């Protein structure tokens, strides 16, 4: 029985990354005042990479990946500070906790991250209601479960 020919992958081909030598040729042409865009085209360097290369003057490829500067993970020290804030005042909202963390650590942690970290530590944030009674206790706090 004849075998079917192997299927070709429909995904995009892998990106060709210019070597350090090819990038250096583009940089040398730029510094010599030659047509560096043509040199870039013939040396497997994209136009955007060639502009970036000539602007920086460094033939090494730019670093890839890594976390964004404004996305910082919540450290254990921050979680313990959150716990301390809640032990001092259990009526703080997530926005207020966010503001306290921002003031103390100068880190912008989202309210969803704060909620997740508190749930991981088994700290339940429930809604509090104030009820007025005519008995000996003027104010009674009733815990309602969500």
Backbone as numpy.savetxt, mean C-alpha at the origin, in Angstrom:
# Nx Ny Nz CAx CAy CAz Cx Cy Cz
-3.41 -42.83 -33.95 -4.25 -41.66 -33.95 -3.36 -40.42 -33.95
-3.60 -39.45 -34.83 -2.75 -38.27 -34.90 -2.96 -37.38 -33.68
-1.87 -36.81 -33.23 -1.93 -35.91 -32.08 -2.18 -34.48 -32.55
-2.90 -33.76 -31.74 -3.19 -32.36 -32.07 -1.93 -31.53 -31.84
-1.73 -30.50 -32.65 -0.56 -29.65 -32.45 -0.68 -28.92 -31.11
0.44 -28.62 -30.49 0.38 -27.93 -29.20 -0.24 -26.55 -29.36
-1.02 -26.17 -28.39 -1.66 -24.86 -28.41 -0.67 -23.78 -28.02
-0.77 -22.69 -28.72 0.06 -21.54 -28.37 -0.63 -20.74 -27.28
0.14 -20.21 -26.41 -0.42 -19.43 -25.32 -0.99 -18.12 -25.86
-2.17 -17.78 -25.38 -2.80 -16.53 -25.83 -2.39 -15.35 -24.96
-1.56 -15.60 -23.97 -1.15 -14.50 -23.10 -0.13 -13.63 -23.83
0.09 -12.47 -23.31 1.03 -11.55 -23.93 2.45 -12.08 -23.76
3.32 -11.78 -24.69 4.70 -12.26 -24.56 5.38 -11.59 -23.38
6.41 -12.23 -22.84 7.11 -11.62 -21.70 7.77 -10.31 -22.11
7.81 -9.38 -21.18 8.40 -8.08 -21.44 9.89 -8.20 -21.63
10.39 -7.55 -22.65 11.83 -7.55 -22.88 12.43 -6.41 -22.08
13.36 -6.75 -21.23 14.02 -5.74 -20.42 15.41 -5.52 -20.98
15.74 -4.28 -21.19 17.05 -3.95 -21.74 18.14 -4.25 -20.73
19.27 -4.70 -21.24 20.40 -4.98 -20.35 21.07 -3.68 -19.94
21.97 -3.79 -18.99 22.67 -2.61 -18.51 23.54 -2.01 -19.63
24.12 -2.88 -20.46 24.96 -2.40 -21.57 24.13 -1.61 -22.58
22.93 -2.12 -22.89 22.06 -1.42 -23.84 21.63 -0.07 -23.28
21.32 -0.03 -22.02 20.93 1.23 -21.40 22.12 2.21 -21.37
23.32 1.66 -21.16 24.52 2.50 -21.14 24.78 3.10 -22.52
24.51 2.34 -23.59 24.69 2.86 -24.96 23.77 4.06 -25.20
22.53 3.96 -24.72 21.59 5.07 -24.88 22.08 6.29 -24.10
22.56 6.05 -22.90 23.06 7.15 -22.07 24.30 7.80 -22.70
25.19 6.97 -23.26 26.38 7.52 -23.93 25.99 8.36 -25.14
24.99 7.90 -25.91 24.54 8.66 -27.08 23.92 9.98 -26.65
23.19 9.98 -25.55 22.56 11.20 -25.05 23.63 12.20 -24.62
24.64 11.70 -23.89 25.70 12.58 -23.39 26.57 13.11 -24.53
26.69 12.33 -25.62 27.50 12.77 -26.77 26.72 13.70 -27.69
25.41 13.83 -27.47 24.59 14.69 -28.31 24.10 14.02 -29.57
24.21 12.69 -29.65 23.74 11.94 -30.82 22.24 11.72 -30.72
21.70 11.05 -31.74 20.27 10.73 -31.76 20.01 9.56 -30.81
19.79 9.85 -29.56 19.69 8.80 -28.54 18.38 8.04 -28.63
17.33 8.63 -29.21 16.07 7.90 -29.37 16.21 6.77 -30.40
16.98 7.02 -31.46 17.23 5.96 -32.43 18.10 4.87 -31.82
19.09 5.27 -31.05 19.93 4.29 -30.35 19.08 3.47 -29.39
18.14 4.12 -28.72 17.26 3.40 -27.80 16.40 2.40 -28.55
15.87 2.81 -29.70 15.00 1.92 -30.47 15.76 0.67 -30.92
17.00 0.82 -31.34 17.79 -0.32 -31.82 18.42 -1.12 -30.69
18.34 -0.63 -29.46 18.94 -1.34 -28.33 17.90 -1.86 -27.34
16.68 -2.05 -27.80 15.66 -2.71 -26.98 15.28 -1.88 -25.75
15.35 -0.56 -25.86 14.97 0.32 -24.75 13.74 1.10 -25.20
12.68 1.03 -24.41 11.46 1.74 -24.79 11.69 3.25 -24.73
10.81 3.96 -25.41 10.93 5.42 -25.47 10.80 6.03 -24.07
9.82 5.56 -23.29 9.63 6.09 -21.94 10.84 5.77 -21.06
11.37 4.56 -21.20 12.55 4.19 -20.41 13.76 5.02 -20.83
13.86 5.34 -22.12 14.98 6.16 -22.60 14.90 7.57 -22.01
13.71 8.16 -22.00 13.56 9.48 -21.39 13.89 9.44 -19.90
13.39 8.42 -19.22 13.66 8.27 -17.79 15.16 8.06 -17.54
15.80 7.29 -18.42 17.22 7.02 -18.30 18.04 8.30 -18.48
17.70 9.09 -19.48 18.44 10.33 -19.73 18.20 11.36 -18.64
17.01 11.33 -18.06 16.71 12.28 -16.99 17.48 11.93 -15.72
17.58 10.63 -15.41 18.26 10.22 -14.17 19.76 10.12 -14.36
20.21 9.70 -15.56 21.63 9.54 -15.80 22.21 8.27 -15.21
21.37 7.36 -14.78 21.81 6.12 -14.14 21.41 4.94 -15.02
22.37 4.12 -15.50 22.01 3.03 -16.41 21.34 1.84 -15.73
21.31 1.81 -14.42 20.64 0.69 -13.74 19.14 0.80 -13.92
18.44 -0.35 -14.04 16.98 -0.29 -14.17 16.35 0.21 -12.87
15.20 0.87 -12.97 14.56 1.37 -11.75 14.09 0.21 -10.88
14.09 0.38 -9.57 13.63 -0.70 -8.70 12.15 -0.96 -8.93
11.78 -2.20 -8.85 10.38 -2.56 -9.07 9.72 -3.03 -7.80
8.41 -2.89 -7.75 7.63 -3.41 -6.63 7.82 -2.61 -5.36
7.49 -3.25 -4.27 7.59 -2.60 -2.97 6.28 -1.97 -2.56
6.16 -1.70 -1.30 4.93 -1.10 -0.78 4.94 0.40 -1.02
3.75 0.95 -1.22 3.64 2.40 -1.34 3.99 3.03 0.00
4.50 4.23 -0.08 4.96 4.90 1.13 3.81 5.19 2.09
2.61 5.46 1.55 1.51 5.81 2.44 0.75 4.58 2.94
1.17 3.38 2.56 0.53 2.15 3.03 1.46 1.46 4.00
1.33 1.78 5.24 2.19 1.21 6.26 1.38 0.20 7.05
1.97 -0.94 7.32 1.27 -1.94 8.09 1.12 -1.48 9.54
0.09 -1.94 10.14 -0.19 -1.61 11.53 0.70 -2.48 12.41
1.55 -1.88 13.21 2.48 -2.63 14.04 1.82 -3.06 15.34
2.49 -3.96 16.05 1.97 -4.42 17.33 1.91 -3.29 18.35
2.84 -2.35 18.24 2.84 -1.19 19.13 1.58 -0.35 18.91
1.17 -0.22 17.66 -0.05 0.54 17.36 -1.28 -0.19 17.88
-1.29 -1.51 17.75 -2.44 -2.28 18.24 -2.54 -2.18 19.76
-1.40 -2.24 20.45 -1.46 -2.10 21.91 -1.89 -0.69 22.30
-1.50 0.32 21.51 -1.96 1.68 21.78 -3.47 1.78 21.58
-3.99 1.13 20.53 -5.44 1.11 20.31 -6.15 0.47 21.49
-5.60 -0.62 21.97 -6.20 -1.31 23.12 -6.19 -0.40 24.35
-5.08 0.31 24.56 -5.00 1.23 25.70 -6.02 2.36 25.57
-6.17 2.90 24.35 -7.15 3.96 24.14 -8.55 3.48 24.48
-8.86 2.25 24.08 -10.20 1.72 24.36 -10.40 1.40 25.83
-9.33 1.02 26.52 -9.46 0.78 27.96 -9.68 2.08 28.71
-9.07 3.17 28.23 -9.28 4.47 28.85 -10.68 5.00 28.58
-11.11 4.92 27.33 -12.42 5.44 26.94 -13.03 4.48 25.92
-13.99 3.69 26.35 -14.55 2.65 25.48 -15.58 3.21 24.49
-15.85 4.49 24.53 -16.84 5.07 23.61 -16.19 5.70 22.37
-14.90 5.51 22.18 -14.22 6.09 21.02 -14.68 5.41 19.74
-14.88 6.21 18.72 -15.24 5.65 17.42 -13.97 5.28 16.65
-14.15 4.60 15.53 -12.99 4.23 14.71 -12.29 5.46 14.15
-13.05 6.49 13.83 -12.45 7.72 13.31 -11.62 8.40 14.40
-12.13 8.40 15.62 -11.37 8.99 16.73 -10.10 8.18 17.01
-10.21 6.85 16.93 -9.02 6.01 17.10 -8.01 6.29 15.99
-8.50 6.48 14.77 -7.63 6.82 13.65 -6.89 8.12 13.92
-7.61 9.12 14.43 -6.99 10.42 14.71 -5.93 10.29 15.80
-6.20 9.49 16.82 -5.22 9.30 17.90 -3.96 8.60 17.39
-4.13 7.60 16.52 -2.98 6.91 15.95 -2.18 7.86 15.06
-2.89 8.69 14.31 -2.23 9.66 13.44 -1.42 10.66 14.26
-1.98 11.12 15.38 -1.28 12.07 16.24 -0.05 11.45 16.89
-0.17 10.21 17.33 0.92 9.59 18.08 2.02 9.03 17.19
1.63 8.33 16.10 2.62 7.63 15.28 2.88 8.30 13.93
2.12 9.31 13.55 2.22 9.98 12.25 2.09 8.97 11.11
1.17 8.01 11.27 0.91 6.99 10.25 -0.57 7.00 9.94
-0.90 7.01 8.65 -2.30 7.03 8.23 -2.79 5.59 8.08
-3.44 5.08 9.11 -4.00 3.73 9.09 -5.50 3.87 8.87
-6.03 3.10 7.94 -7.46 3.22 7.63 -8.31 2.69 8.77
-9.55 3.15 8.82 -10.47 2.68 9.87 -10.79 1.21 9.70
-10.80 0.72 8.47 -11.06 -0.71 8.27 -9.90 -1.55 8.81
-8.67 -1.06 8.69 -7.53 -1.76 9.26 -7.60 -1.75 10.77
-8.00 -0.63 11.35 -8.14 -0.55 12.80 -9.19 -1.54 13.27
-10.32 -1.60 12.58 -11.37 -2.54 12.94 -10.88 -3.97 12.84
-10.16 -4.29 11.78 -9.64 -5.65 11.59 -8.67 -6.01 12.70
-7.77 -5.11 13.03 -6.78 -5.40 14.08 -7.45 -5.58 15.44
-8.48 -4.79 15.71 -9.18 -4.94 16.98 -9.97 -6.24 17.02
-10.54 -6.64 15.90 -11.27 -7.91 15.84 -10.32 -9.09 15.99
-9.10 -8.96 15.47 -8.11 -10.02 15.64 -7.74 -10.19 17.10
-7.76 -9.11 17.85 -7.43 -9.18 19.27 -8.65 -9.48 20.13
-9.75 -9.83 19.47 -11.00 -10.18 20.15 -11.54 -9.06 21.01
-11.40 -7.85 20.51 -11.99 -6.69 21.18 -13.25 -6.36 20.40
-14.37 -6.51 21.01 -15.64 -6.27 20.33 -16.02 -4.81 20.48
-16.33 -4.18 19.37 -16.82 -2.81 19.40 -18.32 -2.86 19.21
-19.05 -2.67 20.27 -20.51 -2.71 20.22 -21.06 -1.31 20.35
-22.29 -1.16 19.97 -22.95 0.13 20.04 -23.49 0.33 21.46
-23.23 1.49 22.00 -23.72 1.81 23.34 -24.95 2.70 23.23
-25.91 2.45 24.10 -27.08 3.30 24.18 -27.20 3.82 25.60
-27.64 5.06 25.72 -27.86 5.64 27.03 -29.36 5.62 27.32
-29.70 5.08 28.45 -31.11 5.03 28.85 -31.25 5.69 30.21
-32.27 6.48 30.37 -32.51 7.19 31.63 -33.57 6.44 32.42
-33.24 6.12 33.66 -34.17 5.43 34.55 -34.54 6.34 35.70
-35.68 6.13 36.28 -36.14 6.95 37.39 -35.74 6.36 38.73
-34.97 5.28 38.72 -34.56 4.65 39.97 -33.38 5.41 40.56
-32.63 4.75 41.38 -31.49 5.40 42.03 -30.35 5.71 41.06
-30.34 5.05 39.92 -29.27 5.26 38.96 -29.76 6.21 37.87
-29.20 7.40 37.78 -29.70 8.36 36.80 -29.41 7.94 35.36
-28.27 7.31 35.12 -27.93 6.89 33.76 -27.48 5.44 33.81
-28.01 4.66 32.92 -27.65 3.25 32.84 -27.18 2.97 31.42
-26.03 2.34 31.27 -25.52 2.02 29.94 -25.98 0.61 29.59
-26.68 0.51 28.47 -27.18 -0.78 28.01 -26.35 -1.19 26.80
-25.80 -2.37 26.87 -24.99 -2.89 25.77 -25.90 -3.60 24.79
-25.88 -3.18 23.55 -26.69 -3.85 22.54 -25.76 -4.55 21.57
-26.05 -5.78 21.26 -25.24 -6.55 20.32 -25.73 -6.29 18.91
-24.80 -6.14 18.01 -25.15 -5.90 16.61 -25.45 -7.19 15.91
